[in-house]
């Protein structure tokens, strides 16, 4: 069983920055894709950023130029650097990892951006 644990969420003012971390109990080499998703009140859980084994990245349009996803395979940790945060970024952020036939989720970390 793979466990993903997010950290780094919190309360920040608009324009501020946070860095989220996702630590995995399993080696990253078993995953073919990883990503960050968020769930805002009254909305469905949406993809924020994804990164493949080859480090190809993809971002939702609303965070392009502000967020950066990265992974450290040696530490089995994935990051989401969030800059220029906006109130609409407020959500619970989840990390996700995929391997053939399996889809793993962390417990989520709350990010709240005040105006």
PDB file of C-alpha atoms in Angstrom:
ATOM      1  CA  UNK A   1       0.000   0.000   0.000  1.00  0.00           C
ATOM      2  CA  UNK A   2       1.350   3.398  -1.035  1.00  0.00           C
ATOM      3  CA  UNK A   3       0.888   6.353   1.282  1.00  0.00           C
ATOM      4  CA  UNK A   4       1.089   9.960   0.150  1.00  0.00           C
ATOM      5  CA  UNK A   5       1.354  12.718   2.744  1.00  0.00           C
ATOM      6  CA  UNK A   6       0.932  16.380   1.869  1.00  0.00           C
ATOM      7  CA  UNK A   7       2.277  19.269   3.912  1.00  0.00           C
ATOM      8  CA  UNK A   8       2.900  22.968   3.558  1.00  0.00           C
ATOM      9  CA  UNK A   9      -0.612  24.349   3.398  1.00  0.00           C
ATOM     10  CA  UNK A  10      -1.754  27.290   5.454  1.00  0.00           C
ATOM     11  CA  UNK A  11      -3.167  30.786   5.473  1.00  0.00           C
ATOM     12  CA  UNK A  12      -1.497  33.423   3.327  1.00  0.00           C
ATOM     13  CA  UNK A  13      -2.387  36.862   2.055  1.00  0.00           C
ATOM     14  CA  UNK A  14      -3.065  37.475  -1.610  1.00  0.00           C
ATOM     15  CA  UNK A  15       0.206  37.866  -3.481  1.00  0.00           C
ATOM     16  CA  UNK A  16       2.044  35.582  -1.103  1.00  0.00           C
ATOM     17  CA  UNK A  17       3.676  32.208  -1.666  1.00  0.00           C
ATOM     18  CA  UNK A  18       3.466  28.683  -0.319  1.00  0.00           C
ATOM     19  CA  UNK A  19       5.296  25.480  -1.150  1.00  0.00           C
ATOM     20  CA  UNK A  20       3.408  22.227  -0.848  1.00  0.00           C
ATOM     21  CA  UNK A  21       5.214  18.922  -0.422  1.00  0.00           C
ATOM     22  CA  UNK A  22       4.006  15.388  -1.074  1.00  0.00           C
ATOM     23  CA  UNK A  23       6.051  12.606   0.465  1.00  0.00           C
ATOM     24  CA  UNK A  24       5.580   9.067  -0.787  1.00  0.00           C
ATOM     25  CA  UNK A  25       6.126   5.808   1.085  1.00  0.00           C
ATOM     26  CA  UNK A  26       7.092   4.203  -2.219  1.00  0.00           C
ATOM     27  CA  UNK A  27       9.794   4.986  -4.700  1.00  0.00           C
ATOM     28  CA  UNK A  28       8.794   7.472  -7.375  1.00  0.00           C
ATOM     29  CA  UNK A  29      10.212   5.175 -10.008  1.00  0.00           C
ATOM     30  CA  UNK A  30       7.074   3.041  -9.730  1.00  0.00           C
ATOM     31  CA  UNK A  31       4.826   5.941 -10.777  1.00  0.00           C
ATOM     32  CA  UNK A  32       4.275   6.904 -14.384  1.00  0.00           C
ATOM     33  CA  UNK A  33       2.569  10.199 -13.531  1.00  0.00           C
ATOM     34  CA  UNK A  34       2.035  12.418 -10.533  1.00  0.00           C
ATOM     35  CA  UNK A  35       0.123  15.596  -9.936  1.00  0.00           C
ATOM     36  CA  UNK A  36      -1.604  18.100  -7.706  1.00  0.00           C
ATOM     37  CA  UNK A  37      -5.370  18.538  -7.620  1.00  0.00           C
ATOM     38  CA  UNK A  38      -7.570  20.896  -5.654  1.00  0.00           C
ATOM     39  CA  UNK A  39     -11.090  20.903  -4.298  1.00  0.00           C
ATOM     40  CA  UNK A  40     -12.712  24.247  -3.639  1.00  0.00           C
ATOM     41  CA  UNK A  41     -16.027  24.665  -1.778  1.00  0.00           C
ATOM     42  CA  UNK A  42     -18.949  23.947  -4.070  1.00  0.00           C
ATOM     43  CA  UNK A  43     -16.741  22.730  -6.901  1.00  0.00           C
ATOM     44  CA  UNK A  44     -15.412  19.422  -8.166  1.00  0.00           C
ATOM     45  CA  UNK A  45     -11.824  18.307  -7.675  1.00  0.00           C
ATOM     46  CA  UNK A  46      -9.758  19.622 -10.586  1.00  0.00           C
ATOM     47  CA  UNK A  47      -6.236  19.085 -11.807  1.00  0.00           C
ATOM     48  CA  UNK A  48      -3.792  21.887 -11.022  1.00  0.00           C
ATOM     49  CA  UNK A  49      -0.491  20.521 -12.333  1.00  0.00           C
ATOM     50  CA  UNK A  50       0.906  17.191 -13.452  1.00  0.00           C
ATOM     51  CA  UNK A  51       4.396  15.816 -14.015  1.00  0.00           C
ATOM     52  CA  UNK A  52       5.458  12.641 -15.739  1.00  0.00           C
ATOM     53  CA  UNK A  53       8.396  10.323 -15.201  1.00  0.00           C
ATOM     54  CA  UNK A  54      10.146  12.220 -17.970  1.00  0.00           C
ATOM     55  CA  UNK A  55       9.435  15.455 -16.058  1.00  0.00           C
ATOM     56  CA  UNK A  56       7.010  16.733 -18.660  1.00  0.00           C
ATOM     57  CA  UNK A  57       4.680  19.173 -16.919  1.00  0.00           C
ATOM     58  CA  UNK A  58       1.199  20.470 -17.544  1.00  0.00           C
ATOM     59  CA  UNK A  59      -0.729  23.230 -15.753  1.00  0.00           C
ATOM     60  CA  UNK A  60      -4.293  24.438 -15.691  1.00  0.00           C
ATOM     61  CA  UNK A  61      -4.479  27.820 -17.389  1.00  0.00           C
ATOM     62  CA  UNK A  62      -5.378  29.681 -14.195  1.00  0.00           C
ATOM     63  CA  UNK A  63      -2.039  28.851 -12.521  1.00  0.00           C
ATOM     64  CA  UNK A  64       0.353  29.060 -15.472  1.00  0.00           C
ATOM     65  CA  UNK A  65       3.234  31.375 -14.713  1.00  0.00           C
ATOM     66  CA  UNK A  66       2.479  31.318 -10.975  1.00  0.00           C
ATOM     67  CA  UNK A  67       2.806  27.659  -9.919  1.00  0.00           C
ATOM     68  CA  UNK A  68       5.670  25.239 -10.509  1.00  0.00           C
ATOM     69  CA  UNK A  69       5.513  21.473 -10.042  1.00  0.00           C
ATOM     70  CA  UNK A  70       8.662  19.456  -9.447  1.00  0.00           C
ATOM     71  CA  UNK A  71       9.744  16.088  -8.136  1.00  0.00           C
ATOM     72  CA  UNK A  72      12.802  14.822  -6.296  1.00  0.00           C
ATOM     73  CA  UNK A  73      13.033  11.126  -7.036  1.00  0.00           C
ATOM     74  CA  UNK A  74      15.852  10.588  -4.532  1.00  0.00           C
ATOM     75  CA  UNK A  75      13.649  11.938  -1.731  1.00  0.00           C
ATOM     76  CA  UNK A  76      10.412  10.464  -3.110  1.00  0.00           C
ATOM     77  CA  UNK A  77       8.892  13.909  -2.711  1.00  0.00           C
ATOM     78  CA  UNK A  78       6.900  16.081  -5.079  1.00  0.00           C
ATOM     79  CA  UNK A  79       6.499  19.825  -4.682  1.00  0.00           C
ATOM     80  CA  UNK A  80       4.165  22.569  -5.774  1.00  0.00           C
ATOM     81  CA  UNK A  81       5.624  26.060  -5.527  1.00  0.00           C
ATOM     82  CA  UNK A  82       2.756  28.530  -5.530  1.00  0.00           C
ATOM     83  CA  UNK A  83       3.505  32.211  -6.071  1.00  0.00           C
ATOM     84  CA  UNK A  84       1.306  35.277  -6.508  1.00  0.00           C
ATOM     85  CA  UNK A  85      -1.509  33.474  -4.758  1.00  0.00           C
ATOM     86  CA  UNK A  86      -5.063  34.678  -5.278  1.00  0.00           C
ATOM     87  CA  UNK A  87      -8.193  34.189  -3.146  1.00  0.00           C
ATOM     88  CA  UNK A  88      -9.560  31.905  -5.884  1.00  0.00           C
ATOM     89  CA  UNK A  89      -6.670  29.519  -5.200  1.00  0.00           C
ATOM     90  CA  UNK A  90      -8.270  28.706  -1.838  1.00  0.00           C
ATOM     91  CA  UNK A  91      -8.940  24.965  -1.734  1.00  0.00           C
ATOM     92  CA  UNK A  92      -7.861  21.659  -0.298  1.00  0.00           C
ATOM     93  CA  UNK A  93      -4.879  20.486  -2.323  1.00  0.00           C
ATOM     94  CA  UNK A  94      -4.306  16.783  -2.930  1.00  0.00           C
ATOM     95  CA  UNK A  95      -1.357  14.975  -4.401  1.00  0.00           C
ATOM     96  CA  UNK A  96      -1.907  12.052  -6.712  1.00  0.00           C
ATOM     97  CA  UNK A  97       0.314   9.280  -8.041  1.00  0.00           C
ATOM     98  CA  UNK A  98      -0.480   6.746 -10.718  1.00  0.00           C
ATOM     99  CA  UNK A  99       1.000   3.420 -11.648  1.00  0.00           C
ATOM    100  CA  UNK A 100      -0.533   0.840 -13.962  1.00  0.00           C
ATOM    101  CA  UNK A 101      -3.826  -0.224 -12.438  1.00  0.00           C
ATOM    102  CA  UNK A 102      -3.521   1.960  -9.337  1.00  0.00           C
ATOM    103  CA  UNK A 103      -4.382   5.525  -8.395  1.00  0.00           C
ATOM    104  CA  UNK A 104      -3.171   6.902  -5.052  1.00  0.00           C
ATOM    105  CA  UNK A 105      -4.276  10.047  -3.169  1.00  0.00           C
ATOM    106  CA  UNK A 106      -3.029  11.910  -0.142  1.00  0.00           C
ATOM    107  CA  UNK A 107      -5.279  13.202   2.608  1.00  0.00           C
ATOM    108  CA  UNK A 108      -5.122  16.807   1.420  1.00  0.00           C
ATOM    109  CA  UNK A 109      -3.771  20.062   2.809  1.00  0.00           C
ATOM    110  CA  UNK A 110      -5.775  23.264   3.158  1.00  0.00           C
ATOM    111  CA  UNK A 111      -4.625  26.412   1.396  1.00  0.00           C
ATOM    112  CA  UNK A 112      -6.458  29.606   2.269  1.00  0.00           C
ATOM    113  CA  UNK A 113      -5.656  32.887   0.546  1.00  0.00           C
ATOM    114  CA  UNK A 114      -7.073  36.015   2.136  1.00  0.00           C
ATOM    115  CA  UNK A 115      -7.792  39.170   0.158  1.00  0.00           C
TER     116      UNK A 115
END
